[in-house]
């Protein structure tokens, strides 16, 4: 694919996607993957390209959140290790089988989480219950992230926030642990299908690296209800769109 003058457009896409991802704990992979799939690239190539770019963007994002004190290191370890296992398995599965069959169930789960998050945003008190099976959450978030080209943030962040997790540390911890998971997924793709479309990768990561520090600052200073409302609305929109698309197809 000859991007030509579209190179700057992909930089802007990467910048916007990372700005949203770093501030809300999700959307870089979903935004980037949706655009690349719309251009006609095969799912495995899309996921490989996006995850390669994310190695750099999540690295900068994680470091930024760490410097600003947005990370719960214990929670990060409990998410990242099983997330790596799930991500590696998902990356291999994607090179062998289509992952479309499970997507409607994933987005139905996200729809429920979105409603819980929006209840918190409007002031409804939800008990702050620690997620008991963090390892299971990390595994499936990593698995679905690799299969779908994006999903770590929506699954992990939404679950933590819906359970009453503290907004700043939930988003910061998920963003930081995503670097480890993304690196493992990218290495798996590199060893199985390789990585092509390097100009797209370069443009996406350039935009994402520029936006990452700013996004980490936003999540530290934005009001909790504003962040919850934005996360809930984003997840609700994504899940409703994907469910309706699956039913129509």
mmCIF file with all atom_site columns, N, CA and C in Angstrom, residues 147-218:
data_model
loop_
_atom_site.group_PDB
_atom_site.id
_atom_site.type_symbol
_atom_site.label_atom_id
_atom_site.label_alt_id
_atom_site.label_comp_id
_atom_site.label_asym_id
_atom_site.label_entity_id
_atom_site.label_seq_id
_atom_site.pdbx_PDB_ins_code
_atom_site.Cartn_x
_atom_site.Cartn_y
_atom_site.Cartn_z
_atom_site.occupancy
_atom_site.B_iso_or_equiv
_atom_site.pdbx_formal_charge
_atom_site.auth_seq_id
_atom_site.auth_comp_id
_atom_site.auth_asym_id
_atom_site.auth_atom_id
_atom_site.pdbx_PDB_model_num
ATOM 1   N N  . UNK A 1 147 ? -6.751  -11.427 19.297 1.00 0.00 ? 147 UNK A N  1
ATOM 2   C CA . UNK A 1 147 ? -7.683  -11.897 18.267 1.00 0.00 ? 147 UNK A CA 1
ATOM 3   C C  . UNK A 1 147 ? -8.365  -10.729 17.561 1.00 0.00 ? 147 UNK A C  1
ATOM 4   N N  . UNK A 1 148 ? -8.738  -9.705  18.337 1.00 0.00 ? 148 UNK A N  1
ATOM 5   C CA . UNK A 1 148 ? -9.509  -8.608  17.768 1.00 0.00 ? 148 UNK A CA 1
ATOM 6   C C  . UNK A 1 148 ? -8.700  -7.417  17.322 1.00 0.00 ? 148 UNK A C  1
ATOM 7   N N  . UNK A 1 149 ? -7.384  -7.400  17.565 1.00 0.00 ? 149 UNK A N  1
ATOM 8   C CA . UNK A 1 149 ? -6.581  -6.247  17.203 1.00 0.00 ? 149 UNK A CA 1
ATOM 9   C C  . UNK A 1 149 ? -6.711  -5.116  18.214 1.00 0.00 ? 149 UNK A C  1
ATOM 10  N N  . UNK A 1 150 ? -7.472  -5.328  19.259 1.00 0.00 ? 150 UNK A N  1
ATOM 11  C CA . UNK A 1 150 ? -7.694  -4.339  20.309 1.00 0.00 ? 150 UNK A CA 1
ATOM 12  C C  . UNK A 1 150 ? -8.753  -4.886  21.241 1.00 0.00 ? 150 UNK A C  1
ATOM 13  N N  . UNK A 1 151 ? -8.597  -4.684  22.519 1.00 0.00 ? 151 UNK A N  1
ATOM 14  C CA . UNK A 1 151 ? -9.544  -5.245  23.466 1.00 0.00 ? 151 UNK A CA 1
ATOM 15  C C  . UNK A 1 151 ? -9.014  -5.302  24.882 1.00 0.00 ? 151 UNK A C  1
ATOM 16  N N  . UNK A 1 152 ? -7.700  -5.134  25.040 1.00 0.00 ? 152 UNK A N  1
ATOM 17  C CA . UNK A 1 152 ? -7.110  -5.158  26.373 1.00 0.00 ? 152 UNK A CA 1
ATOM 18  C C  . UNK A 1 152 ? -7.734  -4.072  27.253 1.00 0.00 ? 152 UNK A C  1
ATOM 19  N N  . UNK A 1 153 ? -7.749  -2.851  26.771 1.00 0.00 ? 153 UNK A N  1
ATOM 20  C CA . UNK A 1 153 ? -8.295  -1.749  27.545 1.00 0.00 ? 153 UNK A CA 1
ATOM 21  C C  . UNK A 1 153 ? -9.783  -1.877  27.835 1.00 0.00 ? 153 UNK A C  1
ATOM 22  N N  . UNK A 1 154 ? -10.621 -2.083  26.795 1.00 0.00 ? 154 UNK A N  1
ATOM 23  C CA . UNK A 1 154 ? -12.056 -2.210  27.064 1.00 0.00 ? 154 UNK A CA 1
ATOM 24  C C  . UNK A 1 154 ? -12.394 -3.315  28.063 1.00 0.00 ? 154 UNK A C  1
ATOM 25  N N  . UNK A 1 155 ? -11.763 -4.476  27.953 1.00 0.00 ? 155 UNK A N  1
ATOM 26  C CA . UNK A 1 155 ? -12.065 -5.572  28.872 1.00 0.00 ? 155 UNK A CA 1
ATOM 27  C C  . UNK A 1 155 ? -11.507 -5.296  30.272 1.00 0.00 ? 155 UNK A C  1
ATOM 28  N N  . UNK A 1 156 ? -10.217 -4.984  30.365 1.00 0.00 ? 156 UNK A N  1
ATOM 29  C CA . UNK A 1 156 ? -9.572  -4.834  31.669 1.00 0.00 ? 156 UNK A CA 1
ATOM 30  C C  . UNK A 1 156 ? -10.025 -3.563  32.389 1.00 0.00 ? 156 UNK A C  1
ATOM 31  N N  . UNK A 1 157 ? -9.964  -2.439  31.710 1.00 0.00 ? 157 UNK A N  1
ATOM 32  C CA . UNK A 1 157 ? -10.345 -1.170  32.355 1.00 0.00 ? 157 UNK A CA 1
ATOM 33  C C  . UNK A 1 157 ? -11.813 -1.164  32.740 1.00 0.00 ? 157 UNK A C  1
ATOM 34  N N  . UNK A 1 158 ? -12.675 -1.598  31.823 1.00 0.00 ? 158 UNK A N  1
ATOM 35  C CA . UNK A 1 158 ? -14.110 -1.575  32.093 1.00 0.00 ? 158 UNK A CA 1
ATOM 36  C C  . UNK A 1 158 ? -14.466 -2.461  33.284 1.00 0.00 ? 158 UNK A C  1
ATOM 37  N N  . UNK A 1 159 ? -13.856 -3.635  33.371 1.00 0.00 ? 159 UNK A N  1
ATOM 38  C CA . UNK A 1 159 ? -14.153 -4.544  34.480 1.00 0.00 ? 159 UNK A CA 1
ATOM 39  C C  . UNK A 1 159 ? -13.713 -3.939  35.813 1.00 0.00 ? 159 UNK A C  1
ATOM 40  N N  . UNK A 1 160 ? -12.521 -3.381  35.855 1.00 0.00 ? 160 UNK A N  1
ATOM 41  C CA . UNK A 1 160 ? -12.015 -2.786  37.094 1.00 0.00 ? 160 UNK A CA 1
ATOM 42  C C  . UNK A 1 160 ? -12.883 -1.607  37.529 1.00 0.00 ? 160 UNK A C  1
ATOM 43  N N  . UNK A 1 161 ? -13.259 -0.752  36.583 1.00 0.00 ? 161 UNK A N  1
ATOM 44  C CA . UNK A 1 161 ? -14.071 0.411   36.929 1.00 0.00 ? 161 UNK A CA 1
ATOM 45  C C  . UNK A 1 161 ? -15.493 0.011   37.317 1.00 0.00 ? 161 UNK A C  1
ATOM 46  N N  . UNK A 1 162 ? -16.044 -0.987  36.628 1.00 0.00 ? 162 UNK A N  1
ATOM 47  C CA . UNK A 1 162 ? -17.398 -1.446  36.942 1.00 0.00 ? 162 UNK A CA 1
ATOM 48  C C  . UNK A 1 162 ? -17.463 -2.065  38.335 1.00 0.00 ? 162 UNK A C  1
ATOM 49  N N  . UNK A 1 163 ? -16.348 -2.620  38.798 1.00 0.00 ? 163 UNK A N  1
ATOM 50  C CA . UNK A 1 163 ? -16.282 -3.202  40.135 1.00 0.00 ? 163 UNK A CA 1
ATOM 51  C C  . UNK A 1 163 ? -16.007 -2.151  41.210 1.00 0.00 ? 163 UNK A C  1
ATOM 52  N N  . UNK A 1 164 ? -15.890 -0.895  40.779 1.00 0.00 ? 164 UNK A N  1
ATOM 53  C CA . UNK A 1 164 ? -15.669 0.171   41.744 1.00 0.00 ? 164 UNK A CA 1
ATOM 54  C C  . UNK A 1 164 ? -14.223 0.559   41.940 1.00 0.00 ? 164 UNK A C  1
ATOM 55  N N  . UNK A 1 165 ? -13.348 0.118   41.046 1.00 0.00 ? 165 UNK A N  1
ATOM 56  C CA . UNK A 1 165 ? -11.930 0.449   41.166 1.00 0.00 ? 165 UNK A CA 1
ATOM 57  C C  . UNK A 1 165 ? -11.673 1.937   41.046 1.00 0.00 ? 165 UNK A C  1
ATOM 58  N N  . UNK A 1 166 ? -10.598 2.405   41.692 1.00 0.00 ? 166 UNK A N  1
ATOM 59  C CA . UNK A 1 166 ? -10.231 3.816   41.641 1.00 0.00 ? 166 UNK A CA 1
ATOM 60  C C  . UNK A 1 166 ? -9.827  4.173   40.213 1.00 0.00 ? 166 UNK A C  1
ATOM 61  N N  . UNK A 1 167 ? -10.373 5.264   39.694 1.00 0.00 ? 167 UNK A N  1
ATOM 62  C CA . UNK A 1 167 ? -10.251 5.584   38.265 1.00 0.00 ? 167 UNK A CA 1
ATOM 63  C C  . UNK A 1 167 ? -8.806  5.778   37.842 1.00 0.00 ? 167 UNK A C  1
ATOM 64  N N  . UNK A 1 168 ? -8.068  6.634   38.538 1.00 0.00 ? 168 UNK A N  1
ATOM 65  C CA . UNK A 1 168 ? -6.718  6.990   38.109 1.00 0.00 ? 168 UNK A CA 1
ATOM 66  C C  . UNK A 1 168 ? -5.791  5.786   38.077 1.00 0.00 ? 168 UNK A C  1
ATOM 67  N N  . UNK A 1 169 ? -5.783  4.977   39.156 1.00 0.00 ? 169 UNK A N  1
ATOM 68  C CA . UNK A 1 169 ? -4.863  3.839   39.201 1.00 0.00 ? 169 UNK A CA 1
ATOM 69  C C  . UNK A 1 169 ? -5.334  2.689   38.306 1.00 0.00 ? 169 UNK A C  1
ATOM 70  N N  . UNK A 1 170 ? -6.635  2.537   38.127 1.00 0.00 ? 170 UNK A N  1
ATOM 71  C CA . UNK A 1 170 ? -7.127  1.484   37.228 1.00 0.00 ? 170 UNK A CA 1
ATOM 72  C C  . UNK A 1 170 ? -6.654  1.741   35.803 1.00 0.00 ? 170 UNK A C  1
ATOM 73  N N  . UNK A 1 171 ? -6.846  2.967   35.321 1.00 0.00 ? 171 UNK A N  1
ATOM 74  C CA . UNK A 1 171 ? -6.454  3.313   33.960 1.00 0.00 ? 171 UNK A CA 1
ATOM 75  C C  . UNK A 1 171 ? -4.937  3.283   33.807 1.00 0.00 ? 171 UNK A C  1
ATOM 76  N N  . UNK A 1 172 ? -4.213  3.844   34.769 1.00 0.00 ? 172 UNK A N  1
ATOM 77  C CA . UNK A 1 172 ? -2.758  3.849   34.692 1.00 0.00 ? 172 UNK A CA 1
ATOM 78  C C  . UNK A 1 172 ? -2.164  2.454   34.716 1.00 0.00 ? 172 UNK A C  1
ATOM 79  N N  . UNK A 1 173 ? -2.700  1.584   35.567 1.00 0.00 ? 173 UNK A N  1
ATOM 80  C CA . UNK A 1 173 ? -2.184  0.221   35.694 1.00 0.00 ? 173 UNK A CA 1
ATOM 81  C C  . UNK A 1 173 ? -2.466  -0.594  34.440 1.00 0.00 ? 173 UNK A C  1
ATOM 82  N N  . UNK A 1 174 ? -3.676  -0.474  33.897 1.00 0.00 ? 174 UNK A N  1
ATOM 83  C CA . UNK A 1 174 ? -4.013  -1.195  32.665 1.00 0.00 ? 174 UNK A CA 1
ATOM 84  C C  . UNK A 1 174 ? -3.131  -0.717  31.516 1.00 0.00 ? 174 UNK A C  1
ATOM 85  N N  . UNK A 1 175 ? -2.907  0.596   31.430 1.00 0.00 ? 175 UNK A N  1
ATOM 86  C CA . UNK A 1 175 ? -2.067  1.142   30.357 1.00 0.00 ? 175 UNK A CA 1
ATOM 87  C C  . UNK A 1 175 ? -0.632  0.652   30.470 1.00 0.00 ? 175 UNK A C  1
ATOM 88  N N  . UNK A 1 176 ? -0.102  0.583   31.694 1.00 0.00 ? 176 UNK A N  1
ATOM 89  C CA . UNK A 1 176 ? 1.275   0.141   31.886 1.00 0.00 ? 176 UNK A CA 1
ATOM 90  C C  . UNK A 1 176 ? 1.436   -1.353  31.609 1.00 0.00 ? 176 UNK A C  1
ATOM 91  N N  . UNK A 1 177 ? 0.502   -2.170  32.094 1.00 0.00 ? 177 UNK A N  1
ATOM 92  C CA . UNK A 1 177 ? 0.598   -3.615  31.874 1.00 0.00 ? 177 UNK A CA 1
ATOM 93  C C  . UNK A 1 177 ? 0.392   -3.962  30.404 1.00 0.00 ? 177 UNK A C  1
ATOM 94  N N  . UNK A 1 178 ? -0.281  -3.082  29.682 1.00 0.00 ? 178 UNK A N  1
ATOM 95  C CA . UNK A 1 178 ? -0.500  -3.331  28.258 1.00 0.00 ? 178 UNK A CA 1
ATOM 96  C C  . UNK A 1 178 ? 0.808   -3.401  27.477 1.00 0.00 ? 178 UNK A C  1
ATOM 97  N N  . UNK A 1 179 ? 1.825   -2.686  27.934 1.00 0.00 ? 179 UNK A N  1
ATOM 98  C CA . UNK A 1 179 ? 3.117   -2.725  27.246 1.00 0.00 ? 179 UNK A CA 1
ATOM 99  C C  . UNK A 1 179 ? 3.686   -4.139  27.231 1.00 0.00 ? 179 UNK A C  1
ATOM 100 N N  . UNK A 1 180 ? 3.644   -4.804  28.377 1.00 0.00 ? 180 UNK A N  1
ATOM 101 C CA . UNK A 1 180 ? 4.199   -6.161  28.474 1.00 0.00 ? 180 UNK A CA 1
ATOM 102 C C  . UNK A 1 180 ? 3.408   -7.125  27.590 1.00 0.00 ? 180 UNK A C  1
ATOM 103 N N  . UNK A 1 181 ? 2.077   -7.020  27.655 1.00 0.00 ? 181 UNK A N  1
ATOM 104 C CA . UNK A 1 181 ? 1.219   -7.908  26.869 1.00 0.00 ? 181 UNK A CA 1
ATOM 105 C C  . UNK A 1 181 ? 1.411   -7.655  25.375 1.00 0.00 ? 181 UNK A C  1
ATOM 106 N N  . UNK A 1 182 ? 1.452   -6.383  24.992 1.00 0.00 ? 182 UNK A N  1
ATOM 107 C CA . UNK A 1 182 ? 1.613   -6.025  23.580 1.00 0.00 ? 182 UNK A CA 1
ATOM 108 C C  . UNK A 1 182 ? 2.944   -6.504  23.031 1.00 0.00 ? 182 UNK A C  1
ATOM 109 N N  . UNK A 1 183 ? 3.995   -6.398  23.825 1.00 0.00 ? 183 UNK A N  1
ATOM 110 C CA . UNK A 1 183 ? 5.312   -6.867  23.388 1.00 0.00 ? 183 UNK A CA 1
ATOM 111 C C  . UNK A 1 183 ? 5.278   -8.361  23.103 1.00 0.00 ? 183 UNK A C  1
ATOM 112 N N  . UNK A 1 184 ? 4.640   -9.140  23.977 1.00 0.00 ? 184 UNK A N  1
ATOM 113 C CA . UNK A 1 184 ? 4.554   -10.591 23.778 1.00 0.00 ? 184 UNK A CA 1
ATOM 114 C C  . UNK A 1 184 ? 3.748   -10.927 22.530 1.00 0.00 ? 184 UNK A C  1
ATOM 115 N N  . UNK A 1 185 ? 2.629   -10.219 22.333 1.00 0.00 ? 185 UNK A N  1
ATOM 116 C CA . UNK A 1 185 ? 1.789   -10.460 21.148 1.00 0.00 ? 185 UNK A CA 1
ATOM 117 C C  . UNK A 1 185 ? 2.563   -10.121 19.878 1.00 0.00 ? 185 UNK A C  1
ATOM 118 N N  . UNK A 1 186 ? 3.274   -9.004  19.893 1.00 0.00 ? 186 UNK A N  1
ATOM 119 C CA . UNK A 1 186 ? 4.019   -8.576  18.705 1.00 0.00 ? 186 UNK A CA 1
ATOM 120 C C  . UNK A 1 186 ? 5.117   -9.568  18.339 1.00 0.00 ? 186 UNK A C  1
ATOM 121 N N  . UNK A 1 187 ? 5.819   -10.082 19.334 1.00 0.00 ? 187 UNK A N  1
ATOM 122 C CA . UNK A 1 187 ? 6.873   -11.073 19.079 1.00 0.00 ? 187 UNK A CA 1
ATOM 123 C C  . UNK A 1 187 ? 6.258   -12.337 18.463 1.00 0.00 ? 187 UNK A C  1
ATOM 124 N N  . UNK A 1 188 ? 5.088   -12.739 18.968 1.00 0.00 ? 188 UNK A N  1
ATOM 125 C CA . UNK A 1 188 ? 4.416   -13.923 18.424 1.00 0.00 ? 188 UNK A CA 1
ATOM 126 C C  . UNK A 1 188 ? 4.048   -13.713 16.968 1.00 0.00 ? 188 UNK A C  1
ATOM 127 N N  . UNK A 1 189 ? 3.489   -12.553 16.644 1.00 0.00 ? 189 UNK A N  1
ATOM 128 C CA . UNK A 1 189 ? 3.155   -12.260 15.244 1.00 0.00 ? 189 UNK A CA 1
ATOM 129 C C  . UNK A 1 189 ? 4.404   -12.221 14.371 1.00 0.00 ? 189 UNK A C  1
ATOM 130 N N  . UNK A 1 190 ? 5.468   -11.649 14.899 1.00 0.00 ? 190 UNK A N  1
ATOM 131 C CA . UNK A 1 190 ? 6.709   -11.552 14.134 1.00 0.00 ? 190 UNK A CA 1
ATOM 132 C C  . UNK A 1 190 ? 7.252   -12.926 13.782 1.00 0.00 ? 190 UNK A C  1
ATOM 133 N N  . UNK A 1 191 ? 7.101   -13.875 14.703 1.00 0.00 ? 191 UNK A N  1
ATOM 134 C CA . UNK A 1 191 ? 7.620   -15.223 14.476 1.00 0.00 ? 191 UNK A CA 1
ATOM 135 C C  . UNK A 1 191 ? 6.693   -16.088 13.628 1.00 0.00 ? 191 UNK A C  1
ATOM 136 N N  . UNK A 1 192 ? 5.412   -15.688 13.522 1.00 0.00 ? 192 UNK A N  1
ATOM 137 C CA . UNK A 1 192 ? 4.447   -16.512 12.783 1.00 0.00 ? 192 UNK A CA 1
ATOM 138 C C  . UNK A 1 192 ? 4.107   -15.938 11.406 1.00 0.00 ? 192 UNK A C  1
ATOM 139 N N  . UNK A 1 193 ? 3.577   -14.723 11.370 1.00 0.00 ? 193 UNK A N  1
ATOM 140 C CA . UNK A 1 193 ? 3.163   -14.145 10.071 1.00 0.00 ? 193 UNK A CA 1
ATOM 141 C C  . UNK A 1 193 ? 4.055   -12.989 9.634  1.00 0.00 ? 193 UNK A C  1
ATOM 142 N N  . UNK A 1 194 ? 4.956   -12.532 10.513 1.00 0.00 ? 194 UNK A N  1
ATOM 143 C CA . UNK A 1 194 ? 5.781   -11.381 10.181 1.00 0.00 ? 194 UNK A CA 1
ATOM 144 C C  . UNK A 1 194 ? 4.993   -10.087 10.305 1.00 0.00 ? 194 UNK A C  1
ATOM 145 N N  . UNK A 1 195 ? 5.667   -8.985  10.079 1.00 0.00 ? 195 UNK A N  1
ATOM 146 C CA . UNK A 1 195 ? 5.020   -7.671  10.145 1.00 0.00 ? 195 UNK A CA 1
ATOM 147 C C  . UNK A 1 195 ? 5.305   -6.933  8.845  1.00 0.00 ? 195 UNK A C  1
ATOM 148 N N  . UNK A 1 196 ? 4.247   -6.491  8.168  1.00 0.00 ? 196 UNK A N  1
ATOM 149 C CA . UNK A 1 196 ? 4.390   -5.711  6.947  1.00 0.00 ? 196 UNK A CA 1
ATOM 150 C C  . UNK A 1 196 ? 3.787   -4.332  7.183  1.00 0.00 ? 196 UNK A C  1
ATOM 151 N N  . UNK A 1 197 ? 3.644   -3.564  6.105  1.00 0.00 ? 197 UNK A N  1
ATOM 152 C CA . UNK A 1 197 ? 3.042   -2.225  6.194  1.00 0.00 ? 197 UNK A CA 1
ATOM 153 C C  . UNK A 1 197 ? 3.773   -1.367  7.229  1.00 0.00 ? 197 UNK A C  1
ATOM 154 N N  . UNK A 1 198 ? 5.094   -1.290  7.083  1.00 0.00 ? 198 UNK A N  1
ATOM 155 C CA . UNK A 1 198 ? 5.894   -0.588  8.076  1.00 0.00 ? 198 UNK A CA 1
ATOM 156 C C  . UNK A 1 198 ? 5.636   0.912   8.093  1.00 0.00 ? 198 UNK A C  1
ATOM 157 N N  . UNK A 1 199 ? 5.191   1.490   6.975  1.00 0.00 ? 199 UNK A N  1
ATOM 158 C CA . UNK A 1 199 ? 4.891   2.926   6.970  1.00 0.00 ? 199 UNK A CA 1
ATOM 159 C C  . UNK A 1 199 ? 3.669   3.220   7.843  1.00 0.00 ? 199 UNK A C  1
ATOM 160 N N  . UNK A 1 200 ? 2.707   2.309   7.821  1.00 0.00 ? 200 UNK A N  1
ATOM 161 C CA . UNK A 1 200 ? 1.546   2.469   8.697  1.00 0.00 ? 200 UNK A CA 1
ATOM 162 C C  . UNK A 1 200 ? 1.978   2.355   10.159 1.00 0.00 ? 200 UNK A C  1
ATOM 163 N N  . UNK A 1 201 ? 2.798   1.352   10.440 1.00 0.00 ? 201 UNK A N  1
ATOM 164 C CA . UNK A 1 201 ? 3.295   1.157   11.802 1.00 0.00 ? 201 UNK A CA 1
ATOM 165 C C  . UNK A 1 201 ? 4.020   2.406   12.292 1.00 0.00 ? 201 UNK A C  1
ATOM 166 N N  . UNK A 1 202 ? 4.899   2.943   11.444 1.00 0.00 ? 202 UNK A N  1
ATOM 167 C CA . UNK A 1 202 ? 5.680   4.122   11.821 1.00 0.00 ? 202 UNK A CA 1
ATOM 168 C C  . UNK A 1 202 ? 4.780   5.320   12.093 1.00 0.00 ? 202 UNK A C  1
ATOM 169 N N  . UNK A 1 203 ? 3.795   5.541   11.223 1.00 0.00 ? 203 UNK A N  1
ATOM 170 C CA . UNK A 1 203 ? 2.895   6.686   11.397 1.00 0.00 ? 203 UNK A CA 1
ATOM 171 C C  . UNK A 1 203 ? 2.078   6.556   12.673 1.00 0.00 ? 203 UNK A C  1
ATOM 172 N N  . UNK A 1 204 ? 1.535   5.361   12.928 1.00 0.00 ? 204 UNK A N  1
ATOM 173 C CA . UNK A 1 204 ? 0.725   5.150   14.124 1.00 0.00 ? 204 UNK A CA 1
ATOM 174 C C  . UNK A 1 204 ? 1.531   5.352   15.406 1.00 0.00 ? 204 UNK A C  1
ATOM 175 N N  . UNK A 1 205 ? 2.755   4.830   15.415 1.00 0.00 ? 205 UNK A N  1
ATOM 176 C CA . UNK A 1 205 ? 3.550   4.938   16.638 1.00 0.00 ? 205 UNK A CA 1
ATOM 177 C C  . UNK A 1 205 ? 4.050   6.358   16.861 1.00 0.00 ? 205 UNK A C  1
ATOM 178 N N  . UNK A 1 206 ? 4.339   7.105   15.794 1.00 0.00 ? 206 UNK A N  1
ATOM 179 C CA . UNK A 1 206 ? 4.774   8.491   15.960 1.00 0.00 ? 206 UNK A CA 1
ATOM 180 C C  . UNK A 1 206 ? 3.682   9.330   16.618 1.00 0.00 ? 206 UNK A C  1
ATOM 181 N N  . UNK A 1 207 ? 2.460   9.187   16.106 1.00 0.00 ? 207 UNK A N  1
ATOM 182 C CA . UNK A 1 207 ? 1.351   9.919   16.702 1.00 0.00 ? 207 UNK A CA 1
ATOM 183 C C  . UNK A 1 207 ? 1.092   9.502   18.135 1.00 0.00 ? 207 UNK A C  1
ATOM 184 N N  . UNK A 1 208 ? 1.169   8.207   18.398 1.00 0.00 ? 208 UNK A N  1
ATOM 185 C CA . UNK A 1 208 ? 0.903   7.688   19.735 1.00 0.00 ? 208 UNK A CA 1
ATOM 186 C C  . UNK A 1 208 ? 1.941   8.109   20.751 1.00 0.00 ? 208 UNK A C  1
ATOM 187 N N  . UNK A 1 209 ? 3.213   8.118   20.361 1.00 0.00 ? 209 UNK A N  1
ATOM 188 C CA . UNK A 1 209 ? 4.287   8.503   21.277 1.00 0.00 ? 209 UNK A CA 1
ATOM 189 C C  . UNK A 1 209 ? 4.156   9.972   21.679 1.00 0.00 ? 209 UNK A C  1
ATOM 190 N N  . UNK A 1 210 ? 3.752   10.824  20.738 1.00 0.00 ? 210 UNK A N  1
ATOM 191 C CA . UNK A 1 210 ? 3.568   12.249  21.044 1.00 0.00 ? 210 UNK A CA 1
ATOM 192 C C  . UNK A 1 210 ? 2.425   12.445  22.036 1.00 0.00 ? 210 UNK A C  1
ATOM 193 N N  . UNK A 1 211 ? 1.340   11.678  21.885 1.00 0.00 ? 211 UNK A N  1
ATOM 194 C CA . UNK A 1 211 ? 0.138   11.883  22.703 1.00 0.00 ? 211 UNK A CA 1
ATOM 195 C C  . UNK A 1 211 ? 0.224   11.244  24.081 1.00 0.00 ? 211 UNK A C  1
ATOM 196 N N  . UNK A 1 212 ? 1.055   10.211  24.257 1.00 0.00 ? 212 UNK A N  1
ATOM 197 C CA . UNK A 1 212 ? 1.048   9.427   25.496 1.00 0.00 ? 212 UNK A CA 1
ATOM 198 C C  . UNK A 1 212 ? 1.289   10.246  26.772 1.00 0.00 ? 212 UNK A C  1
ATOM 199 N N  . UNK A 1 213 ? 2.315   11.099  26.830 1.00 0.00 ? 213 UNK A N  1
ATOM 200 C CA . UNK A 1 213 ? 2.530   11.863  28.082 1.00 0.00 ? 213 UNK A CA 1
ATOM 201 C C  . UNK A 1 213 ? 1.366   12.799  28.409 1.00 0.00 ? 213 UNK A C  1
ATOM 202 N N  . UNK A 1 214 ? 0.804   13.438  27.385 1.00 0.00 ? 214 UNK A N  1
ATOM 203 C CA . UNK A 1 214 ? -0.327  14.339  27.602 1.00 0.00 ? 214 UNK A CA 1
ATOM 204 C C  . UNK A 1 214 ? -1.531  13.581  28.155 1.00 0.00 ? 214 UNK A C  1
ATOM 205 N N  . UNK A 1 215 ? -1.777  12.387  27.623 1.00 0.00 ? 215 UNK A N  1
ATOM 206 C CA . UNK A 1 215 ? -2.913  11.586  28.078 1.00 0.00 ? 215 UNK A CA 1
ATOM 207 C C  . UNK A 1 215 ? -2.744  11.176  29.540 1.00 0.00 ? 215 UNK A C  1
ATOM 208 N N  . UNK A 1 216 ? -1.523  10.824  29.935 1.00 0.00 ? 216 UNK A N  1
ATOM 209 C CA . UNK A 1 216 ? -1.264  10.441  31.328 1.00 0.00 ? 216 UNK A CA 1
ATOM 210 C C  . UNK A 1 216 ? -1.517  11.616  32.273 1.00 0.00 ? 216 UNK A C  1
ATOM 211 N N  . UNK A 1 217 ? -1.200  12.822  31.832 1.00 0.00 ? 217 UNK A N  1
ATOM 212 C CA . UNK A 1 217 ? -1.462  14.006  32.648 1.00 0.00 ? 217 UNK A CA 1
ATOM 213 C C  . UNK A 1 217 ? -2.965  14.259  32.763 1.00 0.00 ? 217 UNK A C  1
ATOM 214 N N  . UNK A 1 218 ? -3.696  14.010  31.683 1.00 0.00 ? 218 UNK A N  1
ATOM 215 C CA . UNK A 1 218 ? -5.139  14.232  31.701 1.00 0.00 ? 218 UNK A CA 1
ATOM 216 C C  . UNK A 1 218 ? -5.835  13.344  32.724 1.00 0.00 ? 218 UNK A C  1
#
